[in-house]
Structures are given as structure tokens and as C-alpha cells.
mmCIF file of C-alpha atoms and ligand atoms in Angstrom:
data_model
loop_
_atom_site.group_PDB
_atom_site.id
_atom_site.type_symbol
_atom_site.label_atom_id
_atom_site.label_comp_id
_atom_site.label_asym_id
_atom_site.label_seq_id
_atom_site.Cartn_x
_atom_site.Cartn_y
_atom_site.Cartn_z
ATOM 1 C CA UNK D 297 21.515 -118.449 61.987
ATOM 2 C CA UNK D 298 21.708 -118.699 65.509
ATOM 3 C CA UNK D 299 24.841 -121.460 65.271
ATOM 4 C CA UNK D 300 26.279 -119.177 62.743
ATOM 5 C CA UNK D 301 26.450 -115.887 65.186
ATOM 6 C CA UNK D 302 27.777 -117.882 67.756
ATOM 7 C CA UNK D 303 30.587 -119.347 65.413
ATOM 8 C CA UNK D 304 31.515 -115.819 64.450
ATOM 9 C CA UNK D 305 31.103 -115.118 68.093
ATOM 10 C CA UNK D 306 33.765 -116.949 69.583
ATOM 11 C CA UNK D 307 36.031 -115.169 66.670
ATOM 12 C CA UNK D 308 34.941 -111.716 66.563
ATOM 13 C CA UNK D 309 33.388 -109.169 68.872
ATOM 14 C CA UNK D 310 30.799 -107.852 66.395
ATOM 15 C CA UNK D 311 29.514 -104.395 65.954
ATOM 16 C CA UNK D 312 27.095 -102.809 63.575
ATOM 17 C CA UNK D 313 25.096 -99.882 63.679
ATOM 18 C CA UNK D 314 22.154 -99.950 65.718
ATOM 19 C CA UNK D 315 19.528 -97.877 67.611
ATOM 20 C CA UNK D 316 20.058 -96.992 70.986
ATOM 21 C CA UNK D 317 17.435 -95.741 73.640
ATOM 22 C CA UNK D 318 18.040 -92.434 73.134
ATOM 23 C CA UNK D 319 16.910 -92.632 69.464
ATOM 24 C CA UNK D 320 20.388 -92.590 68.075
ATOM 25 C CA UNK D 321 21.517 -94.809 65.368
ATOM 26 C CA UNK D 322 25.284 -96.027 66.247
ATOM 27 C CA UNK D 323 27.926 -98.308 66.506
ATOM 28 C CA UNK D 324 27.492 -101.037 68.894
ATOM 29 C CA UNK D 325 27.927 -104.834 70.285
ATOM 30 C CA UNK D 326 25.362 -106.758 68.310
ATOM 31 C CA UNK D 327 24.144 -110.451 68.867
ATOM 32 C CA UNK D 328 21.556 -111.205 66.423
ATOM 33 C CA UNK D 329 22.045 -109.820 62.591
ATOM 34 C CA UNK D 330 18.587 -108.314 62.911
ATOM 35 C CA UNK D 331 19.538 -105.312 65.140
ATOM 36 C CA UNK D 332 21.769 -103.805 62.639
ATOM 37 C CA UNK D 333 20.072 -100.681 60.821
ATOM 38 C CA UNK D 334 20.310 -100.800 56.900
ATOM 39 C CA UNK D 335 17.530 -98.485 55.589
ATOM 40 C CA UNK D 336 19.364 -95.615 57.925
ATOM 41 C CA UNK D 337 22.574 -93.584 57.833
ATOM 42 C CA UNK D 338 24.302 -94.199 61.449
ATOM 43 C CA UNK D 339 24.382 -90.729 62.773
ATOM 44 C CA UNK D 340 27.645 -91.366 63.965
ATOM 45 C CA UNK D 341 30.657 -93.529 62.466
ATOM 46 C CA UNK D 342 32.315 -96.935 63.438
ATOM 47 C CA UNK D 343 35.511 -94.988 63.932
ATOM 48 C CA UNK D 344 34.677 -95.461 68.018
ATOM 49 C CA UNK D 345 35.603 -99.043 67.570
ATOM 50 C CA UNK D 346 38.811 -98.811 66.767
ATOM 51 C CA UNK D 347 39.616 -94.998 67.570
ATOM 52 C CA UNK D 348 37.574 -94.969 71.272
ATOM 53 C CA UNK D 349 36.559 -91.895 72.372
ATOM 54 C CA UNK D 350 38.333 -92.780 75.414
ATOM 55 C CA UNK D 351 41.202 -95.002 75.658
ATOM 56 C CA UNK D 352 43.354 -95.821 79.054
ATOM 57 C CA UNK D 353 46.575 -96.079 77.495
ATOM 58 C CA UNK D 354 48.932 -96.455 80.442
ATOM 59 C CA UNK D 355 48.689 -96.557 84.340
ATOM 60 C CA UNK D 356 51.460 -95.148 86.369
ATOM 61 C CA UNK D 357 51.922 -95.691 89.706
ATOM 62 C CA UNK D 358 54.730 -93.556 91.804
ATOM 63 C CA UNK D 359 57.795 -94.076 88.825
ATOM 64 C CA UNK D 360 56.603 -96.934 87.052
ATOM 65 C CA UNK D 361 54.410 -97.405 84.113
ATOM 66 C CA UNK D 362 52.203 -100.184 83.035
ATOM 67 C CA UNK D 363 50.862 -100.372 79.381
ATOM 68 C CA UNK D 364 47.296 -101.078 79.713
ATOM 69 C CA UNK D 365 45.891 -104.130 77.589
ATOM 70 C CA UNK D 366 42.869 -104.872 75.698
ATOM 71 C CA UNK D 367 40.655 -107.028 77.367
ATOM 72 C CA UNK D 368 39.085 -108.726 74.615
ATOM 73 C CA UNK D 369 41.209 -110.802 72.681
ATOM 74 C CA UNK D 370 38.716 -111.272 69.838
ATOM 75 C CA UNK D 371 39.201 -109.918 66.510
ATOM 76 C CA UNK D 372 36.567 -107.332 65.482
ATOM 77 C CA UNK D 373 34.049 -107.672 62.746
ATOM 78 C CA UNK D 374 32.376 -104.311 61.813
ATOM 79 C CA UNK D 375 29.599 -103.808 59.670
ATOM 80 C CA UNK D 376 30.180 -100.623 57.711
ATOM 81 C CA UNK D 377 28.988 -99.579 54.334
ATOM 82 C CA UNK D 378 31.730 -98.096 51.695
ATOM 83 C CA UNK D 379 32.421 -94.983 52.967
ATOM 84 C CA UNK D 380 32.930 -96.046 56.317
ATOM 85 C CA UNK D 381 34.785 -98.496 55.250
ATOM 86 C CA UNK D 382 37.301 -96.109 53.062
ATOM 87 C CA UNK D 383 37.224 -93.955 56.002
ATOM 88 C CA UNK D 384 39.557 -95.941 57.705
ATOM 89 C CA UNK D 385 42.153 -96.019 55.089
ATOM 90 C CA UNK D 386 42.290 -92.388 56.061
ATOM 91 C CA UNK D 387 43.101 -92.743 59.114
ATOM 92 C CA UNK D 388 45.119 -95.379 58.930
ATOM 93 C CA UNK D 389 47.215 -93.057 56.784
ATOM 94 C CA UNK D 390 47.148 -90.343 59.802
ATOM 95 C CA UNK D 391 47.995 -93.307 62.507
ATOM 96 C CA UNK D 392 50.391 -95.625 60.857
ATOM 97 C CA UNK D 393 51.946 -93.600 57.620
ATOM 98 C CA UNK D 394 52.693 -89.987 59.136
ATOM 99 C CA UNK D 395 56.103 -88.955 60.489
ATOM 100 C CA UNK D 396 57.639 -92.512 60.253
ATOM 101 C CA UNK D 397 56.357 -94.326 63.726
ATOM 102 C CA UNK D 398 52.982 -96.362 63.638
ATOM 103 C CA UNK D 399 51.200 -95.071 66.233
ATOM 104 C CA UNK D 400 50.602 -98.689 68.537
ATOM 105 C CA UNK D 401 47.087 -97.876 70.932
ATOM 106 C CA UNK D 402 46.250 -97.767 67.135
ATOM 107 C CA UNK D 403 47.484 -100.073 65.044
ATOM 108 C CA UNK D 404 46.392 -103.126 67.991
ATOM 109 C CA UNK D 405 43.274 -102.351 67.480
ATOM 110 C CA UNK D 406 43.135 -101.270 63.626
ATOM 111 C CA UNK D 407 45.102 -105.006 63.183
ATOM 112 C CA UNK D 408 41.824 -107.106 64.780
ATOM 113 C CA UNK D 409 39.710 -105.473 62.403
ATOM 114 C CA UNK D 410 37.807 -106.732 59.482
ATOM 115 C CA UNK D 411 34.481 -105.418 57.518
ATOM 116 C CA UNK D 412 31.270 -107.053 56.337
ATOM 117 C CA UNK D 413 30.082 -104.638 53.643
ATOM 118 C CA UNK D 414 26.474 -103.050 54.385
ATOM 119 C CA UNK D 415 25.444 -102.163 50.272
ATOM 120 C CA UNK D 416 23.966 -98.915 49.784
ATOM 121 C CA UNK D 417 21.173 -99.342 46.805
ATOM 122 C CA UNK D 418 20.584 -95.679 46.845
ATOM 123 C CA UNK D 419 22.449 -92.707 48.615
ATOM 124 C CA UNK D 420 21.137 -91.014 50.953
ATOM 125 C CA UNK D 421 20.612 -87.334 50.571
ATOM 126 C CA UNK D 422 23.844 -85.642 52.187
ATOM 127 C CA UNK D 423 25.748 -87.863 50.787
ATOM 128 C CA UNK D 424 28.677 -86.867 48.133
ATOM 129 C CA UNK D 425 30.883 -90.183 48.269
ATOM 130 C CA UNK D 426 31.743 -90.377 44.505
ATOM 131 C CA UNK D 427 32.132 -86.942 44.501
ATOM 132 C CA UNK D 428 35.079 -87.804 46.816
ATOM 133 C CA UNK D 429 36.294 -91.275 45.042
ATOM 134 C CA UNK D 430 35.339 -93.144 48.476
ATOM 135 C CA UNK D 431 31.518 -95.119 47.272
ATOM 136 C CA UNK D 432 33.629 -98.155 46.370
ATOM 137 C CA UNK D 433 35.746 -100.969 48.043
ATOM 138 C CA UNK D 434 37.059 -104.018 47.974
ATOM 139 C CA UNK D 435 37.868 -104.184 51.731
ATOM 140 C CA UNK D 436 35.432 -106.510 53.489
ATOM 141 C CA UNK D 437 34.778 -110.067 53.828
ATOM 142 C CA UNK D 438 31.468 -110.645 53.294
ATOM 143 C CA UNK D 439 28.320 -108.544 51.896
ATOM 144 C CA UNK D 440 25.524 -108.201 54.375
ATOM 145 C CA UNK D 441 22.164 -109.298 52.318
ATOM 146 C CA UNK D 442 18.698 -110.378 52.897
ATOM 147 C CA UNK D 443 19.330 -110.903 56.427
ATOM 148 C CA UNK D 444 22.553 -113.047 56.146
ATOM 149 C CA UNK D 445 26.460 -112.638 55.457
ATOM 150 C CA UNK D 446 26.759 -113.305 51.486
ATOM 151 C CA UNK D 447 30.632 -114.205 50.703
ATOM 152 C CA UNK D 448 29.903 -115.070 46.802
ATOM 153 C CA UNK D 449 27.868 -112.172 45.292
ATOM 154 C CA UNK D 450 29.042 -109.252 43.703
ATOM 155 C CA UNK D 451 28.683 -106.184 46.193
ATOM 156 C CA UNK D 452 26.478 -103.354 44.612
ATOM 157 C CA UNK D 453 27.818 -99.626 45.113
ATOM 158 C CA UNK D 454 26.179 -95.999 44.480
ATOM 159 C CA UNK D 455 27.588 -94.850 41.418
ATOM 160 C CA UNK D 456 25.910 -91.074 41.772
ATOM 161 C CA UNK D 457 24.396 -88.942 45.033
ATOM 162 C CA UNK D 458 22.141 -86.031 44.759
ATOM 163 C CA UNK D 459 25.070 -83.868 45.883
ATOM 164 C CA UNK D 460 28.319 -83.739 44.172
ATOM 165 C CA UNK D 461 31.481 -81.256 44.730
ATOM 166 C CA UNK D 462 34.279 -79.931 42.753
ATOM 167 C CA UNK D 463 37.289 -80.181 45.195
ATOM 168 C CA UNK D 464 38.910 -76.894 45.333
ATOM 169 C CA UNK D 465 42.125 -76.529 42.626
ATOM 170 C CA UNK D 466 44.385 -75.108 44.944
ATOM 171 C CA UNK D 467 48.045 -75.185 44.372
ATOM 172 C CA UNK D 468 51.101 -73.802 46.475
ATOM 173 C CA UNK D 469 51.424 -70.513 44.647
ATOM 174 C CA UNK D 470 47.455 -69.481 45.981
ATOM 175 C CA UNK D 471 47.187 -71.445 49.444
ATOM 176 C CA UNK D 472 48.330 -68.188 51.101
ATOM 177 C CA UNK D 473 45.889 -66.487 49.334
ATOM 178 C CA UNK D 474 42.817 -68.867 50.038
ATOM 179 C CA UNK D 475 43.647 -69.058 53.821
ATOM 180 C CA UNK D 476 43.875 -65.349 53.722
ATOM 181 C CA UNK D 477 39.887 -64.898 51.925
ATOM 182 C CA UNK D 478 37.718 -62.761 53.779
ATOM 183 C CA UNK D 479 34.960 -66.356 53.061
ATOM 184 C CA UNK D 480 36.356 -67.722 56.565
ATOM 185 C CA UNK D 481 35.082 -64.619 58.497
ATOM 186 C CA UNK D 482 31.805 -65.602 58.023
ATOM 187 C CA UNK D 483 31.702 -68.607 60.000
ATOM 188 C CA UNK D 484 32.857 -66.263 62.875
ATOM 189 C CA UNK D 485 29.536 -65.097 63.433
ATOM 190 C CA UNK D 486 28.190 -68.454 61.703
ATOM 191 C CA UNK D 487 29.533 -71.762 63.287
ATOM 192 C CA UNK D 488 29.445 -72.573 66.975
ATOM 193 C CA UNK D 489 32.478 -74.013 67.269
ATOM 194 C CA UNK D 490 30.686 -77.193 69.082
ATOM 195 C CA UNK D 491 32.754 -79.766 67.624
ATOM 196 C CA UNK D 492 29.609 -82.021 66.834
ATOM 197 C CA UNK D 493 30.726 -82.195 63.228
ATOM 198 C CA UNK D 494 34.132 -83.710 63.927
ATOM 199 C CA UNK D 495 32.998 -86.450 66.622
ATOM 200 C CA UNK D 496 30.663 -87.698 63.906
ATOM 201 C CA UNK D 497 33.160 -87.617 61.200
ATOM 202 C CA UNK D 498 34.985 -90.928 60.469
ATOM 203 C CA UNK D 499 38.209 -89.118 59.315
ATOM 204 C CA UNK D 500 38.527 -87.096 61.863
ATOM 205 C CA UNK D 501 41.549 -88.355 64.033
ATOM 206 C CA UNK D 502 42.537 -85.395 66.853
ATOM 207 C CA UNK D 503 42.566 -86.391 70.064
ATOM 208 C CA UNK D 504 44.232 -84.933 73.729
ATOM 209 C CA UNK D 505 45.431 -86.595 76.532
ATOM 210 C CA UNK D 506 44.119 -86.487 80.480
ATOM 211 C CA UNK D 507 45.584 -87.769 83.458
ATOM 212 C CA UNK D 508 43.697 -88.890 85.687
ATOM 213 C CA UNK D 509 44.939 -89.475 89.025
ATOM 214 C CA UNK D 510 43.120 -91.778 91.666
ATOM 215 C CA UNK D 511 43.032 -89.611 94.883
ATOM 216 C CA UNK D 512 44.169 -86.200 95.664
ATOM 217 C CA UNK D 513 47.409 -87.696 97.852
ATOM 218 C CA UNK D 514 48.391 -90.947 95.607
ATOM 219 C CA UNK D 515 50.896 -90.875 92.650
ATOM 220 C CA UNK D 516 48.695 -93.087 91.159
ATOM 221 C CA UNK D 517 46.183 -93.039 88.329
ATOM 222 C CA UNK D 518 46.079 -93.500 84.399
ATOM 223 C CA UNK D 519 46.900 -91.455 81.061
ATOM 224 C CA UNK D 520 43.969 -91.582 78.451
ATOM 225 C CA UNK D 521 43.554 -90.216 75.160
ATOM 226 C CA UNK D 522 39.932 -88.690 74.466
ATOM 227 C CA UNK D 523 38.964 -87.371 71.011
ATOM 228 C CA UNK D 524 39.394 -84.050 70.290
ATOM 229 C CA UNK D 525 37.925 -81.306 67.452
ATOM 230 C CA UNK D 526 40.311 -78.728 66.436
ATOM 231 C CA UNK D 527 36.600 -76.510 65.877
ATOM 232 C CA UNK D 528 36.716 -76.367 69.778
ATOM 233 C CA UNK D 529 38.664 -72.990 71.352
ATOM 234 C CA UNK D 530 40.487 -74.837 73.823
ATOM 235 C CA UNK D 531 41.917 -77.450 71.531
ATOM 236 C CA UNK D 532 44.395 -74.889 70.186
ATOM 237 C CA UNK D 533 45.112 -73.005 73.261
ATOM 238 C CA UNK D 534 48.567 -72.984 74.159
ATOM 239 C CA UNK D 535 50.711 -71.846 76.932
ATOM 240 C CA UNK D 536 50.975 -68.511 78.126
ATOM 241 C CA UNK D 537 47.685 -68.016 76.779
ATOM 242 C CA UNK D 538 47.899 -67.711 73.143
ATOM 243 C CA UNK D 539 45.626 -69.716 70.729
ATOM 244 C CA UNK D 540 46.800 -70.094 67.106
ATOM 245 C CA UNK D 541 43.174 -69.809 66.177
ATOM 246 C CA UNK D 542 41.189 -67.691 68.363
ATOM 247 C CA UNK D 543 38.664 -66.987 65.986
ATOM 248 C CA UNK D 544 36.369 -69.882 64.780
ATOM 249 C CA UNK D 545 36.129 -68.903 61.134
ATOM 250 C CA UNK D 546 40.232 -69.714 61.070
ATOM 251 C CA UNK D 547 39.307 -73.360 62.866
ATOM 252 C CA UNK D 548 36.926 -74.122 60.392
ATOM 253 C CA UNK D 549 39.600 -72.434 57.577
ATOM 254 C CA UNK D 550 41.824 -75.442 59.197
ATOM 255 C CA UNK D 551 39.225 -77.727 59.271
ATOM 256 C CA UNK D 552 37.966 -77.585 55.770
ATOM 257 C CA UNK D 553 42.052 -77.237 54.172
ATOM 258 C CA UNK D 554 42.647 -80.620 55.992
ATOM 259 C CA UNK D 555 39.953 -82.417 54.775
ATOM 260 C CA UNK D 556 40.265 -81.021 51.300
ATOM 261 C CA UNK D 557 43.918 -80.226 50.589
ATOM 262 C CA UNK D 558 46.728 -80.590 53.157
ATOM 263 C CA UNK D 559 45.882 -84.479 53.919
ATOM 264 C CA UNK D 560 46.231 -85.003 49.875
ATOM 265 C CA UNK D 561 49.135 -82.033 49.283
ATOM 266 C CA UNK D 562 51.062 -83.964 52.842
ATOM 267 C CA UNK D 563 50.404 -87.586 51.473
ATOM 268 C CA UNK D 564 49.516 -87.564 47.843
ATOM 269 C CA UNK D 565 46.754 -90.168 48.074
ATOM 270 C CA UNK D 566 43.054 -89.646 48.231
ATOM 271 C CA UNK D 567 41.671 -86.376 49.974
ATOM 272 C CA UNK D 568 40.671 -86.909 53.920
ATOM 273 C CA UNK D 569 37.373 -85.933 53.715
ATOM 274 C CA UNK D 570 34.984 -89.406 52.047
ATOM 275 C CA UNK D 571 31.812 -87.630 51.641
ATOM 276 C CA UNK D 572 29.583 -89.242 54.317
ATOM 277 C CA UNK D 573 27.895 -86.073 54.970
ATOM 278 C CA UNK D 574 27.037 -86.901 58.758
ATOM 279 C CA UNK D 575 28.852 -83.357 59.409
ATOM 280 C CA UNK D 576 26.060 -81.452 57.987
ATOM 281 C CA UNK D 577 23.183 -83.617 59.067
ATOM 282 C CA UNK D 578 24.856 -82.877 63.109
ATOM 283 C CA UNK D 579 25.594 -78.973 62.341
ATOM 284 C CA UNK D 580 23.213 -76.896 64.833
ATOM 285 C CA UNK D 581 23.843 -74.521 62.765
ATOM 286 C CA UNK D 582 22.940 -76.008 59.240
ATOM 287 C CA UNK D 583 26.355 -75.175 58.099
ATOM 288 C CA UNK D 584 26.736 -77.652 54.916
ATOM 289 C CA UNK D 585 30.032 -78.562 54.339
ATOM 290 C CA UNK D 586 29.811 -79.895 50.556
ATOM 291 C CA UNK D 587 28.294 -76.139 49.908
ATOM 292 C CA UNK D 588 31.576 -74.922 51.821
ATOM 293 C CA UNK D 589 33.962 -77.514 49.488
ATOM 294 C CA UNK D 590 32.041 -75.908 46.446
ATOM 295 C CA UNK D 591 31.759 -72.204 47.541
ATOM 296 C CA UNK D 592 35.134 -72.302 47.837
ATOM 297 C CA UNK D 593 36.210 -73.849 44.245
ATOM 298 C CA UNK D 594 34.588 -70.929 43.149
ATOM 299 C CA UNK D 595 36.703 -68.317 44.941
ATOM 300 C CA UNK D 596 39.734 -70.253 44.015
ATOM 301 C CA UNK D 597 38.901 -70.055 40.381
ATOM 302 C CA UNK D 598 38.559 -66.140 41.047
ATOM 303 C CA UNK D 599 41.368 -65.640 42.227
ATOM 304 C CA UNK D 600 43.095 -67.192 39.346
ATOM 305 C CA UNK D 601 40.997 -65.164 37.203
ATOM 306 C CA UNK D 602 42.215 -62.111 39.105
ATOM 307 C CA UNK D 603 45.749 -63.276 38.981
ATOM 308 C CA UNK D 604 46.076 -62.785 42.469
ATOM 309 C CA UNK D 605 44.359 -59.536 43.359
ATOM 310 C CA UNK D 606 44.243 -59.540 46.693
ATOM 311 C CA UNK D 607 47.553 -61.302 47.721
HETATM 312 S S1 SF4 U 841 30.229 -76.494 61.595
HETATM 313 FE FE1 SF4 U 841 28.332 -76.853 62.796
HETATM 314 S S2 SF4 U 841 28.770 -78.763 63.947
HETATM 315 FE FE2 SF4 U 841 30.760 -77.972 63.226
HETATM 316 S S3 SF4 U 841 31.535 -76.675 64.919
HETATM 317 FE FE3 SF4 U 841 30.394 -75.304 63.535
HETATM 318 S S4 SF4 U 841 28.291 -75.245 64.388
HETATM 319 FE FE4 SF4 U 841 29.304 -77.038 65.312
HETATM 320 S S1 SF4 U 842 31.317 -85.398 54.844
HETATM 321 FE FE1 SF4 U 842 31.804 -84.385 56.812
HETATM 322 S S2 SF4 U 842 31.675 -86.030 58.353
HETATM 323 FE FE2 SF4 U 842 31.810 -87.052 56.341
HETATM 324 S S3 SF4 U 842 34.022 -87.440 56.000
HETATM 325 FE FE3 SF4 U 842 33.556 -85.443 55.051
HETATM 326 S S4 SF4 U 842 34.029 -83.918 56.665
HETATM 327 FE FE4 SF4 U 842 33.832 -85.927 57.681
#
């Protein structure tokens, strides 16, 4: 075992979920097989790997730029189970398919990276990943199993959870109406607007950019890109002081459309969201979104039934 880890090693940096100090289950730099966590859902995702929550992407210094580099050349082996795993498929859809240019701090990154499958016998209790077509894969290279890397077996995959949604049937002629239903308003009063549910999210992909310069009297410093959560005020603040959505029952209206209808109406694949159900095990507010996904198939079925009242 020990010659095999340092084989993969000298190929791979290797991460895997495991426990930190703090208590928390993440996504880390392992060097035994041992540390990784199996019988627990990470609270957060592997999406840090290869989406950091902050990157240095170039350096500047009086007129001239530098590109920065990434210091280890190794590929990167990640240990993620299938939803992860189908997670990044959605972002790589956000990243490399979306207006025509690949975005490149991403795609060097998302090109090192390869998965070892960690098998989920049962689901865990938030989870809704069949619900949302995303408890299968054929992405990985290897199964993790009884303590070693199995390339031969068969992998085995959840085929139900305890929770299960009907995805909204929204179409263009009632989109106006559901952003316009009086449901949002209640997360005004409701939802915090922290954010916690989107840095724990493995789809979610927003991010804004700092400067950061060295000393108060040099031109010199660096550009990075730090994840951001459209459920935070300032994220859509814009100049001259307006903010497109004040209110957080309209970021969470924006939050919850993306995840379950513009990402599918924009690209026509799978929806964004893949059913992990880390947002509602985070939420300080025990907001649960597959209750939100279903609450609202409901109103959107009334509102057919009403033939638009309301509009
Ligand atoms: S849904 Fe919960 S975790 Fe997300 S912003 Fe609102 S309070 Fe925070
Ligand atoms: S369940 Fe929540 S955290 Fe998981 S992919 Fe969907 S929106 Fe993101």
C-alpha cells in the first residue's frame, strides 16, 4: 500500500475528503488512503480543488502583466462520490461551454483532473441525487473499496433517497409569472442571505475579482478571483448604488431559477442543481431547498390551473 501511494504520488497530488481540526469534513491533501471519510457526507464539496476559493490569476507590476502559474505540475486525483463527480460536468458547462471562450484559470486545472469513485451503499438523508439524474457515472478511474483503489469491479450507485423532487414544469409563457409569485417574499423575512449554501454547493460557480496591491505607494500587486454567492447583498450591487436584487427573497428567486431552470432552458442538458443536499444541511436558517424545488412545482401547476390569474 505504502509503494502504491507513493507511485500515485509522484503522478497525482491526491485529495479526498477528510476531517480537519475544526471538526469539519472536507477536501484535502491526503497521504495514506485511510484518512479519507466514507461513512460521512463532506460538508463541503471538492469543487475547491479545481475552482479555489482564491486564485492569483495575474501579477502586474507598473504596465506589465505576468500570468501566474501553477506550482504543482502533478495531475490531480480526487476522490469524490457520484454526485460530486457529476457536479463538475456542471460546471464545466458554465466554464468551458458558455458564451464561446473556455474560460483558461479553469480549464488548466479542470484538464489535470481525474476521479476515483467513493460508492455510496445507501444515501444519506438530504440527499435527492436521482431525483436530479446525477447518482450515476461513468467518470472515474478506479472505485475506492475495502481500503484500496479497485479498477475491475462494477461500481455500485443509489438507485432511490429518502427525498425526491418534482422539478418545476416551467415554460417561457409562465416564467414571468413564477418570478413574479408572492412565494419569494417569504424568504425576505426567512433567509439570511449568508451565502453558506452556495460555498458548499458544488455547482455553484460565481466568483469576483480583488486587487490586491503590495504597498500603499507601489504599482505593484496581484488580481485574484475569490468565490462569490449571488445570496450575498453586495454581490449584485452595482454602480451608482443600485442593486438588481435588493431584497433577498429575489436572490434566492435567482438562486433557485438557476439551479432549476435557466442552466437547463440556457444549455439544454441536465439541470445545475445534482441533489447533494449540503445546502440545507449548512442553512442557519433550516431553509430546505428540495422543499423549495417542490413547493414551487406546486404553484406552477396552479397557475396553469388558473390559466394565468395573476399575470
Ligand atoms: S438559504 Fe440558508 S444558507 Fe442560503 S443564504 Fe439563506 S440563510 Fe444562508
Ligand atoms: S442540493 Fe443544494 S448544494 Fe447540492 S447541488 Fe443542489 S443547490 Fe447545490
Amino acid at each position: 500500500m505504502e509503494d502504491m501511494m507513493s507511485s500515485l504520488k509522484d503522478t497525482y497530488r491526491l485529495y479526498a475528503p477528510k476531517r480537519f481540526p475544526d471538526g469539519s469534513i472536507r477536501y484535502g491533501e491526503i497521504d495514506s488512503l485511510s484518512e479519507i471519510v466514507v461513512d460521512e457526507k463532506s460538508h463541503f464539496s471538492p469543487k475547491e480543488v479545481y475552482l479555489p476559493i482564491v486564485q492569483t490569476i495575474f501579477y502586474f507590476k507598473d504596465n506589465q502583466c505576468e500570468e501566474s502559474e501553477i506550482e504543482d505540475g502533478r495531475d490531480i486525483l480526487i476522490f469524490a462520490r457520484a454526485c460530486d463527480i457529476s457536479a463538475i460536468e456542471r460546471l464545466d458547462t458554465i466554464y468551458l461551454k458558455n458564451g464561446g471562450a473556455q474560460d483558461f484559470y479553469y480549464k488548466r486545472l479542470r484538464d489535470k483532473v481525474k476521479f476515483v469513485l467513493i460508492e455510496c451503499p445507501e444515501s444519506f438523508d438530504s440527499c435527492f441525487c436521482v431525483s436530479m439524474g446525477a447518482s450515476i457515472t461513468d467518470n472515474f478511474i478506479g472505485i475506492l473499496r475495502d481500503g484500496k483503489i479497485d479498477t475491475k469491479s462494477e461500481p455500485v450507485f443509489v438507485s432511490e433517497n429518502k427525498k425526491s423532487v418534482t422539478i418545476p414544469d416551467i415554460d417561457e409563457s409562465i416564467v414571468k409569472d413564477v418570478i413574479q409569485l408572492e412565494y419569494w417574499r417569504s424568504f425576505d423575512e426567512n433567509c439570511a442571505g449568508c451565502g453558506g449554501c452556495t460555498a458548499v454547493c458544488p455547482t455553484c460557480s460565481c466568483f469576483d475579482t480583488i486587487d490586491v496591491i503590495y504597498s500603499e505607494t507601489s504599482l505593484d500587486g496581484e488580481r485574484r478571483r475569490v468565490w462569490g454567492s449571488c445570496m450575498q447583498e453586495d454581490f449584485s450591487a452595482m454602480a451608482g448604488g443600485h442593486n438588481v436584487r435588493k431584497r433577498v427573497g429575489d436572490r434566492m428567486r435567482f438562486k433557485v431559477m438557476h439551479k432549476i431552470y435557466d442552466f437547463h432552458q440556457r444549455f439544454g442538458e441536465t439541470h445545475m442543481c445534482v441533489g447533494c443536499g449540503r445546502c440545507d444541511e449548512r442553512c442557519p436558517k433550516d431553509i430546505v431547498f428540495s422543499d423549495i424545488i417542490n413547493t414551487l412545482a406546486g404553484k406552477v401547476e396552479q397557475l396553469k390551473a388558473e390559466g394565468g390569474a395573476g399575470r
